[in-house]
PDB file of C-alpha atoms in Angstrom:
ATOM      1  CA  MET V  29       0.000   0.000   0.000  1.00 42.00           C
ATOM      2  CA  GLY V  30       1.512   3.357  -1.078  1.00 44.00           C
ATOM      3  CA  GLN V  31       1.625   6.537   0.934  1.00 43.00           C
ATOM      4  CA  GLU V  32      -1.170   8.066  -1.125  1.00 45.00           C
ATOM      5  CA  ASP V  33      -3.397   5.089  -0.319  1.00 45.00           C
ATOM      6  CA  SER V  34      -2.671   5.246   3.413  1.00 44.00           C
ATOM      7  CA  ASN V  35      -3.525   8.970   3.553  1.00 48.00           C
ATOM      8  CA  ALA V  36      -6.602   8.762   1.311  1.00 49.00           C
ATOM      9  CA  HIS V  37      -9.003   8.834   4.253  1.00 51.00           C
ATOM     10  CA  ALA V  38      -6.925  10.847   6.702  1.00 51.00           C
ATOM     11  CA  PRO V  39      -8.735  13.869   8.094  1.00 53.00           C
ATOM     12  CA  ALA V  40      -7.873  17.155   6.445  1.00 57.00           C
ATOM     13  CA  SER V  41      -7.142  20.303   8.361  1.00 74.00           C
ATOM     14  CA  ALA V  42     -10.076  22.419   9.442  1.00 85.00           C
ATOM     15  CA  ARG V  43     -11.743  24.341   6.623  1.00 88.00           C
ATOM     16  CA  LEU V  44     -12.909  27.893   7.234  1.00 91.00           C
ATOM     17  CA  LEU V  45     -16.528  28.015   6.107  1.00 93.00           C
ATOM     18  CA  PRO V  46     -17.905  30.992   4.139  1.00 94.00           C
ATOM     19  CA  TRP V  47     -20.386  31.931   6.865  1.00 91.00           C
ATOM     20  CA  PRO V  48     -19.979  32.935  10.520  1.00 91.00           C
ATOM     21  CA  ASN V  49     -21.728  31.273  13.459  1.00 92.00           C
ATOM     22  CA  PRO V  50     -24.696  33.054  15.105  1.00 94.00           C
ATOM     23  CA  GLU V  51     -22.288  35.026  17.314  1.00 95.00           C
ATOM     24  CA  GLY V  52     -20.380  36.241  14.235  1.00 90.00           C
ATOM     25  CA  LYS V  53     -17.339  34.051  14.913  1.00 93.00           C
ATOM     26  CA  PRO V  54     -15.647  31.892  12.243  1.00 92.00           C
ATOM     27  CA  CYS V  55     -17.032  28.417  11.556  1.00 92.00           C
ATOM     28  CA  TYR V  56     -14.757  25.516  10.684  1.00 91.00           C
ATOM     29  CA  LEU V  57     -15.399  22.079   9.208  1.00 90.00           C
ATOM     30  CA  VAL V  58     -13.167  19.051   9.573  1.00 89.00           C
ATOM     31  CA  THR V  59     -13.802  16.384   6.961  1.00 78.00           C
ATOM     32  CA  ASP V  60     -11.938  13.856   4.865  1.00 72.00           C
ATOM     33  CA  ARG V  61     -10.246  14.882   1.620  1.00 69.00           C
ATOM     34  CA  ASP V  62     -13.276  13.901  -0.453  1.00 72.00           C
ATOM     35  CA  GLY V  63     -15.477  16.307   1.484  1.00 76.00           C
ATOM     36  CA  GLY V  64     -19.161  15.782   1.885  1.00 86.00           C
ATOM     37  CA  TYR V  65     -22.470  17.598   1.827  1.00 90.00           C
ATOM     38  CA  LEU V  66     -21.257  20.572   3.895  1.00 90.00           C
ATOM     39  CA  SER V  67     -18.098  20.898   1.800  1.00 90.00           C
ATOM     40  CA  ARG V  68     -20.176  21.033  -1.383  1.00 91.00           C
ATOM     41  CA  LEU V  69     -22.569  23.509   0.240  1.00 93.00           C
ATOM     42  CA  ALA V  70     -19.599  25.706   1.235  1.00 93.00           C
ATOM     43  CA  ASP V  71     -18.164  25.469  -2.305  1.00 93.00           C
ATOM     44  CA  GLY V  72     -21.511  26.608  -3.718  1.00 95.00           C
ATOM     45  CA  MET V  73     -21.777  29.436  -1.202  1.00 96.00           C
ATOM     46  CA  GLU V  74     -18.249  30.641  -2.050  1.00 96.00           C
ATOM     47  CA  ALA V  75     -19.095  30.659  -5.763  1.00 96.00           C
ATOM     48  CA  THR V  76     -22.289  32.622  -5.069  1.00 97.00           C
ATOM     49  CA  GLN V  77     -20.462  35.120  -2.870  1.00 97.00           C
ATOM     50  CA  LEU V  78     -17.812  35.765  -5.516  1.00 96.00           C
ATOM     51  CA  ALA V  79     -20.413  36.118  -8.281  1.00 97.00           C
ATOM     52  CA  THR V  80     -22.405  38.538  -6.124  1.00 97.00           C
ATOM     53  CA  GLY V  81     -19.230  40.548  -5.528  1.00 97.00           C
ATOM     54  CA  THR V  82     -18.693  40.839  -9.281  1.00 97.00           C
ATOM     55  CA  ASP V  83     -22.271  42.074  -9.774  1.00 97.00           C
ATOM     56  CA  VAL V  84     -22.067  44.566  -6.896  1.00 97.00           C
ATOM     57  CA  LEU V  85     -18.743  45.894  -8.172  1.00 97.00           C
ATOM     58  CA  ALA V  86     -20.212  46.527 -11.629  1.00 97.00           C
ATOM     59  CA  HIS V  87     -23.173  48.374 -10.106  1.00 97.00           C
ATOM     60  CA  ALA V  88     -20.946  50.377  -7.745  1.00 97.00           C
ATOM     61  CA  ARG V  89     -18.722  51.471 -10.610  1.00 98.00           C
ATOM     62  CA  ARG V  90     -21.751  52.827 -12.490  1.00 97.00           C
ATOM     63  CA  VAL V  91     -22.897  54.726  -9.398  1.00 97.00           C
ATOM     64  CA  LEU V  92     -19.423  56.076  -8.636  1.00 96.00           C
ATOM     65  CA  ASP V  93     -18.771  57.061 -12.252  1.00 97.00           C
ATOM     66  CA  ASP V  94     -21.844  59.326 -12.203  1.00 97.00           C
ATOM     67  CA  PRO V  95     -21.004  62.550 -10.352  1.00 95.00           C
ATOM     68  CA  MET V  96     -24.748  63.186  -9.960  1.00 97.00           C
ATOM     69  CA  SER V  97     -25.414  59.931  -8.061  1.00 97.00           C
ATOM     70  CA  PRO V  98     -27.400  60.645  -4.904  1.00 97.00           C
ATOM     71  CA  TYR V  99     -25.630  60.239  -1.570  1.00 97.00           C
ATOM     72  CA  THR V 100     -27.916  57.361  -0.579  1.00 97.00           C
ATOM     73  CA  GLU V 101     -26.965  55.368  -3.705  1.00 97.00           C
ATOM     74  CA  VAL V 102     -23.257  55.978  -3.124  1.00 97.00           C
ATOM     75  CA  ARG V 103     -23.610  54.985   0.534  1.00 98.00           C
ATOM     76  CA  TYR V 104     -25.583  51.847  -0.362  1.00 97.00           C
ATOM     77  CA  ALA V 105     -22.945  50.877  -2.938  1.00 97.00           C
ATOM     78  CA  GLY V 106     -20.218  51.355  -0.323  1.00 97.00           C
ATOM     79  CA  ILE V 107     -22.043  49.215   2.226  1.00 98.00           C
ATOM     80  CA  ARG V 108     -22.602  46.420  -0.293  1.00 98.00           C
ATOM     81  CA  LEU V 109     -18.959  46.632  -1.455  1.00 98.00           C
ATOM     82  CA  ALA V 110     -17.813  46.253   2.159  1.00 98.00           C
ATOM     83  CA  GLU V 111     -20.058  43.195   2.594  1.00 97.00           C
ATOM     84  CA  CYS V 112     -18.757  41.629  -0.621  1.00 97.00           C
ATOM     85  CA  LEU V 113     -15.140  42.380   0.270  1.00 97.00           C
ATOM     86  CA  THR V 114     -15.650  40.703   3.648  1.00 95.00           C
ATOM     87  CA  ASP V 115     -17.019  37.614   1.877  1.00 95.00           C
ATOM     88  CA  ALA V 116     -14.229  37.592  -0.717  1.00 96.00           C
ATOM     89  CA  LEU V 117     -11.529  37.896   1.956  1.00 96.00           C
ATOM     90  CA  ARG V 118     -13.059  34.988   3.880  1.00 94.00           C
ATOM     91  CA  VAL V 119     -13.094  32.884   0.675  1.00 95.00           C
ATOM     92  CA  ALA V 120      -9.466  33.822  -0.033  1.00 95.00           C
ATOM     93  CA  GLU V 121      -8.422  32.963   3.519  1.00 93.00           C
ATOM     94  CA  SER V 122     -10.272  29.643   3.409  1.00 92.00           C
ATOM     95  CA  ARG V 123      -8.765  28.662   0.082  1.00 90.00           C
ATOM     96  CA  GLY V 124      -5.308  29.808   1.145  1.00 88.00           C
ATOM     97  CA  LEU V 125      -5.486  27.678   4.276  1.00 85.00           C
ATOM     98  CA  ARG V 126      -6.328  24.662   2.129  1.00 82.00           C
ATOM     99  CA  LEU V 127      -3.310  25.062  -0.174  1.00 82.00           C
ATOM    100  CA  PRO V 128      -0.646  22.460   0.481  1.00 79.00           C
ATOM    101  CA  ALA V 129       2.580  23.803   1.908  1.00 75.00           C
ATOM    102  CA  VAL V 130       5.306  23.521  -0.705  1.00 76.00           C
ATOM    103  CA  ARG V 131       8.945  23.663   0.310  1.00 72.00           C
ATOM    104  CA  THR V 132      11.462  24.467  -2.351  1.00 72.00           C
ATOM    105  CA  GLU V 133      15.131  23.519  -2.343  1.00 71.00           C
ATOM    106  CA  ASP V 134      15.926  27.125  -1.374  1.00 69.00           C
ATOM    107  CA  ASP V 135      13.589  26.861   1.633  1.00 65.00           C
ATOM    108  CA  ARG V 136      15.344  23.697   2.790  1.00 63.00           C
ATOM    109  CA  ASN V 137      18.780  25.279   2.329  1.00 65.00           C
ATOM    110  CA  ASP V 138      17.702  28.450   4.142  1.00 63.00           C
ATOM    111  CA  ALA V 139      16.429  26.400   7.081  1.00 62.00           C
ATOM    112  CA  GLU V 140      19.811  24.719   7.366  1.00 63.00           C
ATOM    113  CA  ASP V 141      21.895  27.893   6.821  1.00 60.00           C
ATOM    114  CA  PRO V 142      21.507  30.627   9.499  1.00 58.00           C
ATOM    115  CA  GLN V 143      22.662  33.296   7.016  1.00 59.00           C
ATOM    116  CA  ASN V 144      20.683  34.635   4.091  1.00 56.00           C
ATOM    117  CA  ALA V 145      21.862  34.910   0.481  1.00 55.00           C
ATOM    118  CA  ASN V 146      23.746  38.152   1.278  1.00 54.00           C
ATOM    119  CA  GLY V 147      25.893  36.410   3.881  1.00 54.00           C
ATOM    120  CA  ARG V 148      24.254  38.273   6.757  1.00 53.00           C
ATOM    121  CA  PRO V 149      22.565  36.569   9.720  1.00 53.00           C
ATOM    122  CA  TRP V 150      18.759  36.392   9.638  1.00 48.00           C
ATOM    123  CA  GLN V 151      17.148  39.190  11.549  1.00 46.00           C
TER     124      GLN V 151
END
């Protein structure tokens, strides 16, 4: 049995979900690599959040490009942009946390050598 086979059902690290809990704190899901219903639901929610952000951005640009846009429209666009940015940052954080850590040869050499490429000690 190869290493890939032995790790096929090992639990993955916790996944940051695209919605907060009722108290507004982050929600996490621990599941196997294949995921499950909640993983698929989270994937769908992330896709919806990003698509909504694209739509809101297009609308906000139209409002902001018009110097005669009423204050209430500009304010509403700003509020929606902030909501969409919050969602997009959560999606980016979640996806970034799920990326495998990749060590390059330079990383391994740097870990072994206490001096950087310029010959000076790490600070």
